[in-house]
Amino acid sequence: MRAASPTARRARRLGWPQRVFSQVLLMQLAIATGVTVVATGLFLAPLSAQLDDQAMRRALAIAQSTAAQPQITQSLLSTAPAPTGPVQTAAERIRHATGAEYIVVMDRRGVRWSHTDTDQIGQVVSTDPSDALAGRNVMEIDSGTLGRSARGKVPLRDGTDRIVGAVSVGIAYDSVRARLLAAIPGLFAYAGGALAVGALAAYLISRRLQRQTHDLAFSDISALLTEREAMLHSIREGVVALDRTGHIRLLNDEAQRLLGLGPDAAGRPLDAVLGEGRTADVLAGRVVGDDLLTVQGTRVLLANRMPTDDGGAVATLRDRTELEHLGRELDSTRGLIDALRAQDHEHANRMHTLLGLLELDMHEDAMEYVTEVVGVHRATAEQVTEKVHDPLLAALLVGKATVAAERGVALRMAPGTLLPDRLVDPRGLVTVVGNLVDNALDAAAGADGALIEVGLHAEGRTVVLQVRDSGPGVPPGQRESIFTEGWSTKELPAHGKRGLGLPLVRRLAERQGGGVTVDGAADGGAEFTVVLPEALAVPEMTDPEMTEREMTEPKTGIAGEAQ
């Protein structure tokens, strides 16, 4: 069990939910509420100033319309200020028509000729009219005898454009505030609607997130990621995760080792990283099935692929190289046991024959018989070691000749065979020769006159290997399929897998820059040709007098070892 972190304990103590769904929902609701409140405040702040400006412009427009009345100017110049005078009458008519709070007409001294309160007519105005009397239009929010109001002041001119007074119009500031207050409920209604839509969207998004995260807590997700990383990089099985486009999404350490890739392969297309071949086809899903065999480099891999819900896939890789080697060794061991059993039986027959000759006092016939039997094996060993100077390869061919003889197949070296002891990778060539000879032995065994012919010769630093058998041959339509991993016409062996020998031969040949081909032999069998460029090391000329024959002579003791 994992101990809860101090943050998690504090969150539980404060009542903060643990699930991703709940936390995201609360955070989204808080953000939506905050944005709504801020947006409402930002809208209300300029709305008040806008309403003030509209009221002042309205007052100014009323003042300009009043000042444009010629009878008001004439009455101002020709009559005295009076509560029933023509100026007061005209101003009140305009005030009632426009809904203004007051319309004050004044002369150049600032004396009122009209006012809502008739007692103020004939008195000097309470605010400074100098700007309007100087010919400037004025808009302001100010307080006067009637209280606070939005005001507009304009100069009053006669027919000669001479300023004879001014007109001041006021709009009650309470009406402006009332308009602002009246707009607030509607604004709050819109804000509430936007908040409700935001809350619904937040809930739907959170529900989707809940399904995708399987209702886990953040601490659980963090722990799962940590555990996943530890598990992926500690297991001894390769894991490759792909997205829906075929790009590598994840590659653990074992997969990098098995595929021969580096950490930079993540994020790149699978086909670009691995190239064309069965391994890429298996991982990409172009080849389907369970426990699919593939060869990557010198490794034999067992692959399984599982699609994911997002269109990608996860593939697992297991290294079967050692197991395949053990299986092939087991097959070879069983074949050797059978050969030894047959040889033991043959040896017993020979000993019985020899004993009978001795008991019949046919000593010379006994000596000839022993010489003949021993000479056959000695001739085979000498034939191999004279033509193949590498000890590992010579020993392999001698052993294969013995096994082939017990199965009724003659194994001989082709004319012109000559291979010096300068192999760069003798073990790789041993693997190639062993696989081809085993396949040829399986194909040729059981028929009369069964024959396997092995040819090895050097062309500069290039080694050319040819293995021909007298079996049924390979049909032209299958000459490319036989190099596919898992393809075989033989029955399954004890370890349960076949079809790896020839793909491994091709892979080893291609690794050295060469290749392998198969054609039909002259007598109807199959003939495999392997070309290995630069398979031989450059000879060391320690003695200028050394001849080519001396350079290619077998080392002392090879024939004895082969025997």
Coordinates of C-alpha atoms in Angstrom, one line a residue:
M1 CA 0.0 0.0 0.0
R2 CA 1.3 3.5 -0.8
A3 CA 1.3 6.1 1.9
A4 CA -0.8 9.2 1.2
S5 CA 1.3 12.3 0.5
P6 CA 1.0 15.4 2.8
T7 CA -0.8 17.2 -0.1
A8 CA -3.3 14.4 -0.4
R9 CA -4.0 14.3 3.3
R10 CA -4.4 18.1 3.5
A11 CA -6.8 18.0 0.5
R12 CA -8.9 15.4 2.2
R13 CA -8.9 17.4 5.4
L14 CA -10.1 20.5 3.5
G15 CA -12.8 18.5 1.8
W16 CA -11.2 18.8 -1.7
P17 CA -12.4 15.8 -3.8
Q18 CA -9.8 13.3 -5.0
R19 CA -11.3 12.1 -8.3
V20 CA -10.1 13.7 -11.5
F21 CA -13.7 14.2 -12.6
S22 CA -14.7 16.1 -9.4
Q23 CA -11.6 18.3 -9.3
V24 CA -11.8 19.2 -13.0
L25 CA -15.5 20.0 -12.7
L26 CA -15.0 22.2 -9.7
M27 CA -12.1 24.0 -11.3
Q28 CA -14.0 24.6 -14.5
L29 CA -17.0 25.9 -12.6
A30 CA -14.8 28.2 -10.6
I31 CA -13.2 29.5 -13.8
A32 CA -16.6 29.9 -15.5
T33 CA -18.0 31.8 -12.5
G34 CA -14.9 34.0 -12.2
V35 CA -15.0 34.8 -15.9
T36 CA -18.7 35.7 -15.8
V37 CA -18.2 38.0 -12.8
V38 CA -15.2 39.7 -14.3
A39 CA -17.0 40.1 -17.7
T40 CA -20.1 41.5 -16.0
G41 CA -18.0 44.0 -14.0
L42 CA -16.1 45.0 -17.1
F43 CA -19.4 45.6 -18.9
L44 CA -21.0 47.6 -16.1
A45 CA -18.1 49.9 -15.6
P46 CA -18.2 51.5 -19.1
L47 CA -22.0 51.2 -19.1
S48 CA -22.3 53.9 -16.4
A49 CA -20.0 56.2 -18.2
Q50 CA -21.8 55.6 -21.4
L51 CA -25.2 56.5 -19.9
D52 CA -23.7 59.7 -18.4
D53 CA -22.3 60.6 -21.8
Q54 CA -25.7 59.9 -23.5
A55 CA -27.5 62.1 -20.9
M56 CA -25.0 65.0 -21.4
R57 CA -25.3 64.8 -25.1
R58 CA -29.0 64.7 -24.9
A59 CA -29.0 67.8 -22.7
L60 CA -26.6 69.5 -25.1
A61 CA -28.9 68.7 -28.1
I62 CA -31.9 70.1 -26.3
A63 CA -29.9 73.2 -25.4
Q64 CA -28.8 73.6 -29.1
S65 CA -32.4 73.2 -30.3
T66 CA -33.7 75.8 -27.8
A67 CA -30.9 78.3 -28.7
A68 CA -31.9 77.9 -32.4
Q69 CA -35.4 79.3 -31.7
P70 CA -35.3 83.0 -33.0
Q71 CA -38.3 84.1 -30.9
I72 CA -36.4 83.2 -27.7
T73 CA -33.5 85.5 -28.8
Q74 CA -36.0 88.3 -29.7
S75 CA -37.9 88.0 -26.5
L76 CA -34.7 88.0 -24.5
L77 CA -33.7 91.3 -26.1
S78 CA -37.1 93.0 -26.1
T79 CA -38.7 92.0 -22.8
A80 CA -37.9 91.8 -19.1
P81 CA -37.5 88.5 -17.2
A82 CA -40.9 87.5 -15.7
P83 CA -42.5 84.2 -14.6
T84 CA -45.1 84.6 -17.4
G85 CA -42.8 86.2 -20.0
P86 CA -42.5 84.8 -23.5
V87 CA -39.0 83.3 -22.8
Q88 CA -40.3 81.4 -19.8
T89 CA -43.3 80.2 -21.8
A90 CA -41.3 78.9 -24.7
A91 CA -38.7 77.3 -22.4
E92 CA -41.3 75.4 -20.5
R93 CA -43.0 74.3 -23.7
I94 CA -39.7 72.8 -24.9
R95 CA -39.0 71.3 -21.4
H96 CA -42.3 69.4 -21.3
A97 CA -41.8 68.2 -24.9
T98 CA -38.3 66.8 -24.3
G99 CA -38.6 65.6 -20.7
A100 CA -35.7 67.7 -19.5
E101 CA -35.5 68.5 -15.8
Y102 CA -35.0 72.2 -16.5
I103 CA -34.2 74.7 -19.3
V104 CA -32.6 78.0 -18.1
V105 CA -32.2 80.9 -20.5
M106 CA -29.9 83.6 -19.3
D107 CA -28.5 86.9 -20.6
R108 CA -24.9 87.9 -20.7
R109 CA -25.0 88.9 -17.0
G110 CA -26.0 85.3 -16.0
V111 CA -29.5 86.4 -15.0
R112 CA -32.2 83.8 -15.5
W113 CA -35.1 84.5 -17.9
S114 CA -36.6 81.0 -17.4
H115 CA -36.5 78.3 -14.8
T116 CA -38.6 75.4 -13.5
D117 CA -38.9 77.3 -10.2
T118 CA -40.4 80.7 -11.1
D119 CA -38.9 82.2 -8.0
Q120 CA -35.5 81.8 -9.5
I121 CA -36.3 84.0 -12.6
G122 CA -34.5 87.3 -12.5
Q123 CA -31.7 85.9 -10.3
V124 CA -28.1 85.1 -11.2
V125 CA -27.4 81.4 -12.0
S126 CA -25.7 79.3 -9.3
T127 CA -23.0 77.8 -11.6
D128 CA -20.4 79.7 -13.7
P129 CA -21.8 80.4 -17.3
S130 CA -18.6 81.9 -18.5
D131 CA -17.7 79.0 -20.9
A132 CA -21.1 79.2 -22.6
L133 CA -21.1 83.0 -22.8
A134 CA -17.6 82.8 -24.3
G135 CA -19.1 80.8 -27.3
R136 CA -18.1 77.2 -26.2
N137 CA -20.5 74.3 -25.8
V138 CA -20.3 72.6 -22.3
M139 CA -21.2 69.1 -21.2
E140 CA -20.9 68.2 -17.5
I141 CA -22.3 66.4 -14.5
D142 CA -22.8 69.0 -11.8
S143 CA -25.0 70.0 -8.9
G144 CA -27.2 73.1 -8.9
T145 CA -30.3 74.4 -7.2
L146 CA -32.3 71.4 -8.4
G147 CA -29.7 68.9 -7.4
R148 CA -27.2 66.7 -9.4
S149 CA -27.9 66.6 -13.1
A150 CA -26.3 66.0 -16.6
R151 CA -26.0 69.4 -18.2
G152 CA -25.5 70.9 -21.6
K153 CA -24.8 74.6 -22.1
V154 CA -24.6 76.5 -25.4
P155 CA -24.3 80.2 -26.3
L156 CA -27.4 82.1 -27.4
R157 CA -26.8 84.3 -30.6
D158 CA -28.8 87.0 -32.4
G159 CA -29.2 87.4 -36.1
T160 CA -25.7 89.0 -36.4
D161 CA -24.1 86.0 -34.7
R162 CA -23.5 88.1 -31.6
I163 CA -23.7 86.3 -28.2
V164 CA -26.5 87.7 -26.2
G165 CA -26.9 85.0 -23.6
A166 CA -26.8 81.2 -23.0
V167 CA -29.1 78.2 -22.7
S168 CA -28.5 75.6 -20.0
V169 CA -30.4 72.3 -20.0
G170 CA -30.3 69.7 -17.3
I171 CA -31.3 66.0 -17.3
A172 CA -32.0 64.6 -13.8
Y173 CA -29.2 62.4 -12.8
D174 CA -31.6 60.1 -11.0
S175 CA -33.1 59.1 -14.3
V176 CA -29.6 58.1 -15.6
R177 CA -29.0 56.0 -12.5
A178 CA -32.4 54.4 -12.9
R179 CA -31.5 53.4 -16.5
L180 CA -28.3 51.8 -15.2
L181 CA -30.2 50.0 -12.4
A182 CA -32.8 48.8 -14.9
A183 CA -30.1 47.3 -17.2
I184 CA -28.5 45.3 -14.4
P185 CA -31.2 42.6 -14.1
G186 CA -31.1 41.9 -17.8
L187 CA -27.3 41.8 -17.7
F188 CA -27.4 39.4 -14.8
A189 CA -29.9 37.3 -16.6
Y190 CA -27.5 37.0 -19.6
A191 CA -24.6 36.4 -17.3
G192 CA -26.5 33.7 -15.5
G193 CA -27.4 32.0 -18.8
A194 CA -23.8 32.1 -20.0
L195 CA -22.8 30.7 -16.6
A196 CA -25.3 27.9 -16.9
V197 CA -24.2 27.0 -20.4
G198 CA -20.5 27.0 -19.2
A199 CA -21.5 24.8 -16.2
L200 CA -23.2 22.3 -18.5
A201 CA -20.3 22.2 -20.8
A202 CA -17.9 21.8 -17.9
Y203 CA -20.0 18.9 -16.6
L204 CA -20.1 17.1 -20.0
I205 CA -16.4 17.5 -20.4
S206 CA -15.8 16.3 -16.9
R207 CA -18.0 13.3 -17.5
R208 CA -16.1 12.4 -20.6
L209 CA -12.8 12.8 -18.7
Q210 CA -14.2 10.6 -16.0
R211 CA -14.9 7.8 -18.5
Q212 CA -11.4 8.2 -20.1
T213 CA -9.6 8.2 -16.7
H214 CA -11.8 5.4 -15.3
D215 CA -12.7 7.7 -12.4
L216 CA -9.2 7.7 -10.9
A217 CA -7.7 10.2 -8.6
F218 CA -4.7 12.3 -9.7
S219 CA -2.5 10.5 -7.2
D220 CA -3.6 7.2 -8.7
I221 CA -2.7 8.3 -12.2
S222 CA 0.7 9.5 -11.1
A223 CA 1.4 6.3 -9.3
L224 CA 0.2 4.2 -12.3
L225 CA 2.5 6.2 -14.6
T226 CA 5.4 5.6 -12.2
E227 CA 4.7 1.9 -11.9
R228 CA 4.2 1.6 -15.6
E229 CA 7.6 3.1 -16.3
A230 CA 9.2 0.8 -13.7
M231 CA 7.5 -2.3 -15.1
L232 CA 8.2 -1.6 -18.8
H233 CA 11.9 -1.0 -18.2
S234 CA 12.4 -3.9 -15.8
I235 CA 10.6 -6.8 -17.6
R236 CA 12.6 -9.0 -19.8
E237 CA 10.1 -8.9 -22.6
G238 CA 10.2 -6.3 -25.4
V239 CA 7.2 -3.9 -25.6
V240 CA 6.4 -1.7 -28.6
A241 CA 3.4 0.6 -28.6
L242 CA 2.2 2.1 -31.9
D243 CA -0.3 4.9 -32.5
R244 CA -3.0 4.8 -35.2
T245 CA -0.6 6.3 -37.8
G246 CA 2.0 3.6 -37.4
H247 CA 4.5 5.8 -35.4
I248 CA 6.3 4.3 -32.4
R249 CA 4.8 5.7 -29.3
L250 CA 6.7 3.7 -26.7
L251 CA 9.8 1.4 -26.8
N252 CA 11.1 -0.2 -23.6
D253 CA 14.7 -1.1 -23.0
E254 CA 14.3 -4.8 -23.9
A255 CA 12.6 -3.9 -27.2
Q256 CA 15.5 -1.6 -28.1
R257 CA 17.9 -4.4 -27.4
L258 CA 16.0 -7.0 -29.4
L259 CA 15.3 -4.8 -32.4
G260 CA 18.7 -3.1 -32.3
L261 CA 17.2 0.4 -32.0
G262 CA 17.9 3.4 -29.8
P263 CA 15.7 5.7 -27.7
D264 CA 15.4 8.1 -30.6
A265 CA 13.2 5.6 -32.5
A266 CA 10.2 6.8 -30.4
G267 CA 8.0 9.1 -32.4
R268 CA 9.3 7.8 -35.8
P269 CA 7.4 5.7 -38.3
L270 CA 7.8 1.9 -37.7
D271 CA 8.6 1.2 -41.4
A272 CA 11.3 3.9 -41.5
V273 CA 13.0 2.5 -38.4
L274 CA 12.9 -1.2 -39.2
G275 CA 12.8 -1.1 -42.9
E276 CA 10.9 -3.6 -45.1
G277 CA 10.7 -7.2 -43.8
R278 CA 8.7 -9.6 -41.8
T279 CA 9.4 -7.9 -38.4
A280 CA 7.9 -4.6 -39.6
D281 CA 4.9 -6.5 -41.1
V282 CA 4.3 -8.4 -37.9
L283 CA 4.5 -5.3 -35.6
A284 CA 2.3 -3.2 -38.0
G285 CA -0.4 -5.9 -38.1
R286 CA 0.0 -6.8 -41.8
V287 CA 0.7 -10.4 -40.7
V288 CA -1.8 -11.6 -38.2
G289 CA -1.7 -14.5 -35.8
D290 CA -0.5 -15.6 -32.4
D291 CA 3.1 -16.3 -31.5
L292 CA 4.5 -15.2 -34.8
L293 CA 8.1 -15.9 -35.5
T294 CA 10.4 -13.4 -37.0
V295 CA 14.2 -12.9 -37.4
Q296 CA 15.7 -9.5 -36.6
G297 CA 19.4 -9.5 -37.2
T298 CA 20.8 -12.6 -35.6
R299 CA 17.9 -12.9 -33.2
V300 CA 14.8 -15.1 -33.4
L301 CA 11.8 -13.3 -32.0
L302 CA 8.3 -14.4 -31.0
A303 CA 5.8 -11.6 -31.5
N304 CA 2.2 -11.0 -30.3
R305 CA 0.2 -7.9 -31.2
M306 CA -2.9 -6.5 -29.5
P307 CA -4.9 -3.5 -30.9
T308 CA -5.9 -0.7 -28.6
D309 CA -9.1 1.3 -28.5
D310 CA -7.6 4.4 -30.0
G311 CA -6.6 2.6 -33.2
G312 CA -3.0 1.9 -32.2
A313 CA -1.5 -1.4 -31.0
V314 CA 0.9 -2.9 -28.4
A315 CA 3.2 -5.6 -29.5
T316 CA 5.3 -7.8 -27.2
L317 CA 8.6 -9.5 -28.3
R318 CA 10.3 -12.5 -26.7
D319 CA 13.8 -13.6 -27.5
R320 CA 13.7 -17.2 -28.7
T321 CA 17.3 -17.2 -30.1
E322 CA 18.7 -19.4 -27.3
L323 CA 15.6 -21.6 -27.3
E324 CA 15.8 -22.1 -31.1
H325 CA 19.5 -22.9 -30.8
L326 CA 18.7 -25.4 -28.0
G327 CA 15.9 -26.9 -30.1
R328 CA 18.1 -27.3 -33.1
E329 CA 20.8 -28.7 -31.0
L330 CA 18.3 -31.1 -29.6
D331 CA 17.3 -32.2 -33.1
S332 CA 21.0 -32.6 -34.0
T333 CA 21.6 -34.5 -30.8
R334 CA 18.7 -36.9 -31.5
G335 CA 20.0 -37.3 -35.0
L336 CA 23.4 -38.0 -33.7
I337 CA 22.0 -40.5 -31.2
D338 CA 20.2 -42.3 -34.0
A339 CA 23.4 -42.2 -36.0
L340 CA 25.4 -43.5 -33.0
R341 CA 22.9 -46.3 -32.4
A342 CA 23.1 -47.3 -36.1
Q343 CA 26.9 -47.0 -36.0
D344 CA 27.0 -49.1 -32.8
H345 CA 24.8 -51.7 -34.6
E346 CA 27.1 -51.6 -37.6
H347 CA 30.2 -51.7 -35.4
A348 CA 28.8 -54.8 -33.7
N349 CA 28.3 -56.5 -37.1
R350 CA 31.8 -55.6 -38.1
M351 CA 33.3 -57.0 -34.9
H352 CA 31.3 -60.2 -35.4
T353 CA 32.5 -60.4 -39.0
L354 CA 36.1 -59.8 -37.8
L355 CA 35.7 -62.4 -35.0
G356 CA 34.4 -64.9 -37.5
L357 CA 37.4 -64.3 -39.8
L358 CA 39.8 -64.8 -37.0
E359 CA 38.2 -67.9 -35.7
L360 CA 38.4 -69.3 -39.2
D361 CA 42.1 -68.5 -39.3
M362 CA 41.5 -66.1 -42.2
H363 CA 44.0 -63.6 -40.9
E364 CA 44.8 -61.9 -44.2
D365 CA 41.1 -61.5 -45.0
A366 CA 40.6 -60.0 -41.6
M367 CA 43.4 -57.5 -42.1
E368 CA 42.0 -56.5 -45.5
Y369 CA 38.6 -56.1 -44.0
V370 CA 39.8 -53.8 -41.2
T371 CA 41.9 -51.8 -43.6
E372 CA 38.9 -51.2 -45.9
V373 CA 36.6 -50.1 -43.1
V374 CA 39.1 -47.7 -41.6
G375 CA 40.2 -46.4 -45.0
V376 CA 36.7 -45.2 -45.9
H377 CA 36.5 -42.9 -42.8
R378 CA 40.1 -41.8 -43.2
A379 CA 39.6 -41.0 -46.9
T380 CA 36.5 -38.8 -46.0
A381 CA 38.4 -36.9 -43.4
E382 CA 41.4 -36.4 -45.6
Q383 CA 39.3 -35.3 -48.5
V384 CA 37.6 -32.6 -46.4
T385 CA 40.8 -31.3 -44.6
E386 CA 42.7 -31.1 -47.9
K387 CA 40.1 -28.8 -49.4
V388 CA 38.8 -26.9 -46.3
H389 CA 41.6 -25.5 -44.1
D390 CA 39.4 -23.9 -41.4
P391 CA 39.3 -26.3 -38.5
L392 CA 35.8 -25.5 -37.3
L393 CA 34.3 -25.8 -40.8
A394 CA 36.3 -29.0 -41.6
A395 CA 35.2 -30.7 -38.4
L396 CA 31.6 -29.8 -39.1
L397 CA 31.8 -31.3 -42.6
V398 CA 33.5 -34.5 -41.4
G399 CA 30.8 -34.9 -38.7
K400 CA 28.0 -34.2 -41.2
A401 CA 29.5 -36.8 -43.6
T402 CA 29.4 -39.4 -40.9
V403 CA 25.8 -38.6 -40.1
A404 CA 24.9 -38.5 -43.7
A405 CA 26.5 -41.9 -44.3
E406 CA 24.5 -43.5 -41.5
R407 CA 21.3 -42.1 -43.2
G408 CA 22.3 -43.6 -46.6
V409 CA 23.4 -40.3 -48.1
A410 CA 26.8 -39.7 -49.6
L411 CA 28.4 -36.3 -48.8
R412 CA 31.3 -35.3 -50.9
M413 CA 33.2 -32.1 -51.7
A414 CA 32.7 -30.6 -55.1
P415 CA 35.6 -30.5 -57.6
G416 CA 37.6 -27.3 -57.3
T417 CA 36.8 -26.8 -53.6
L418 CA 39.5 -24.9 -51.8
L419 CA 39.1 -22.6 -48.8
P420 CA 42.0 -21.1 -47.0
D421 CA 42.2 -20.7 -43.2
R422 CA 41.5 -16.9 -43.3
L423 CA 37.8 -16.7 -42.4
V424 CA 36.8 -13.5 -40.7
D425 CA 33.7 -15.1 -39.1
P426 CA 34.1 -18.9 -39.0
R427 CA 31.2 -19.4 -36.7
G428 CA 28.8 -17.5 -39.0
L429 CA 29.9 -19.7 -42.0
V430 CA 29.6 -22.8 -39.8
T431 CA 26.0 -21.8 -39.1
V432 CA 25.3 -21.2 -42.8
V433 CA 26.9 -24.5 -43.9
G434 CA 25.3 -26.5 -41.1
N435 CA 21.7 -25.2 -41.9
L436 CA 22.1 -25.8 -45.7
V437 CA 23.6 -29.3 -45.2
D438 CA 20.9 -30.3 -42.7
N439 CA 18.1 -29.2 -45.2
A440 CA 19.9 -31.0 -48.0
L441 CA 20.2 -34.2 -45.9
D442 CA 16.4 -34.1 -45.0
A443 CA 15.6 -33.6 -48.7
A444 CA 17.9 -36.3 -50.1
A445 CA 17.6 -39.0 -47.4
G446 CA 15.5 -42.1 -48.2
A447 CA 16.1 -42.3 -51.9
D448 CA 18.5 -44.5 -53.9
G449 CA 21.8 -42.9 -54.8
A450 CA 21.2 -40.0 -52.4
L451 CA 23.9 -37.4 -52.7
I452 CA 25.0 -34.1 -51.2
E453 CA 27.7 -32.1 -52.8
V454 CA 29.3 -29.1 -51.0
G455 CA 31.5 -26.6 -52.8
L456 CA 33.6 -23.9 -51.2
H457 CA 36.0 -21.6 -53.0
A458 CA 37.5 -18.2 -52.6
E459 CA 37.4 -15.4 -55.2
G460 CA 39.7 -12.8 -53.7
R461 CA 38.2 -12.1 -50.3
T462 CA 34.8 -13.4 -51.3
V463 CA 33.7 -16.9 -50.3
V464 CA 31.2 -18.7 -52.6
L465 CA 29.3 -21.7 -51.0
Q466 CA 27.3 -24.1 -53.1
V467 CA 25.2 -27.0 -51.6
R468 CA 23.6 -29.3 -54.0
D469 CA 21.3 -32.3 -53.2
S470 CA 19.6 -35.1 -55.1
G471 CA 16.3 -34.5 -53.5
P472 CA 13.0 -33.5 -55.1
G473 CA 14.1 -29.8 -55.5
V474 CA 12.3 -26.6 -54.8
P475 CA 9.4 -25.6 -57.1
P476 CA 10.0 -22.2 -58.9
G477 CA 7.0 -20.7 -57.2
Q478 CA 8.3 -21.4 -53.7
R479 CA 11.9 -20.4 -54.2
E480 CA 11.3 -17.1 -52.5
S481 CA 8.8 -18.3 -49.9
I482 CA 11.3 -20.8 -48.3
F483 CA 13.3 -17.8 -47.0
T484 CA 10.2 -16.5 -45.0
E485 CA 10.3 -17.0 -41.3
G486 CA 8.0 -19.8 -40.2
W487 CA 7.5 -21.3 -43.7
S488 CA 8.2 -25.0 -43.9
T489 CA 6.9 -28.2 -45.5
K490 CA 8.3 -30.4 -42.7
E491 CA 6.6 -31.8 -39.7
L492 CA 7.1 -29.8 -36.5
P493 CA 10.0 -30.9 -34.4
A494 CA 10.0 -31.4 -30.6
H495 CA 10.5 -27.7 -29.9
G496 CA 7.4 -26.9 -32.0
K497 CA 8.8 -24.4 -34.5
R498 CA 10.3 -24.7 -38.0
G499 CA 11.1 -22.4 -40.9
L500 CA 14.0 -20.5 -39.2
G501 CA 17.1 -22.1 -40.8
L502 CA 17.0 -20.6 -44.3
P503 CA 15.8 -17.1 -43.1
L504 CA 18.8 -17.1 -40.7
V505 CA 21.1 -18.1 -43.6
R506 CA 19.8 -15.2 -45.7
R507 CA 20.1 -12.8 -42.7
L508 CA 23.7 -13.8 -42.0
A509 CA 24.6 -13.5 -45.7
E510 CA 23.0 -10.1 -46.0
R511 CA 24.7 -8.9 -42.8
Q512 CA 28.1 -9.5 -44.6
G513 CA 26.8 -7.7 -47.8
G514 CA 26.0 -10.9 -49.7
G515 CA 23.0 -13.0 -50.5
V516 CA 21.6 -16.5 -51.0
T517 CA 19.8 -18.0 -54.0
V518 CA 18.3 -21.3 -54.9
D519 CA 18.0 -23.0 -58.3
G520 CA 17.3 -26.4 -59.7
A521 CA 20.3 -28.8 -59.9
A522 CA 21.2 -30.7 -63.0
D523 CA 19.8 -34.0 -61.6
G524 CA 16.6 -32.5 -60.4
G525 CA 17.5 -31.6 -56.9
A526 CA 18.1 -28.1 -55.3
E527 CA 21.3 -26.1 -55.5
F528 CA 21.8 -23.3 -52.9
T529 CA 24.4 -20.6 -53.6
V530 CA 25.7 -18.2 -50.9
V531 CA 28.0 -15.3 -51.7
L532 CA 29.8 -13.7 -48.8
P533 CA 31.9 -10.7 -49.8
E534 CA 34.9 -9.9 -47.7
A535 CA 34.5 -13.2 -45.7
L536 CA 38.3 -13.8 -45.9
A537 CA 40.9 -11.7 -44.1
V538 CA 43.9 -10.2 -46.0
P539 CA 46.7 -12.8 -46.0
E540 CA 49.8 -11.9 -43.9
M541 CA 52.9 -12.2 -46.1
T542 CA 55.5 -13.0 -43.5
D543 CA 57.9 -14.6 -45.9
P544 CA 58.3 -13.1 -49.4
E545 CA 59.3 -16.6 -50.7
M546 CA 56.0 -18.2 -49.6
T547 CA 54.1 -19.6 -52.4
E548 CA 50.4 -19.7 -52.9
R549 CA 50.4 -23.5 -52.2
E550 CA 52.1 -23.0 -48.9
M551 CA 49.6 -20.2 -47.9
T552 CA 46.7 -22.6 -48.6
E553 CA 48.2 -25.8 -47.1
P554 CA 46.3 -27.3 -44.2
K555 CA 47.8 -26.7 -40.8
T556 CA 49.5 -29.7 -39.2
G557 CA 47.1 -31.9 -37.1
I558 CA 43.9 -31.0 -38.9
A559 CA 43.6 -34.4 -40.6
G560 CA 44.3 -36.1 -37.4
E561 CA 41.7 -34.1 -35.5
A562 CA 39.2 -34.7 -38.3
Q563 CA 39.8 -38.4 -38.0

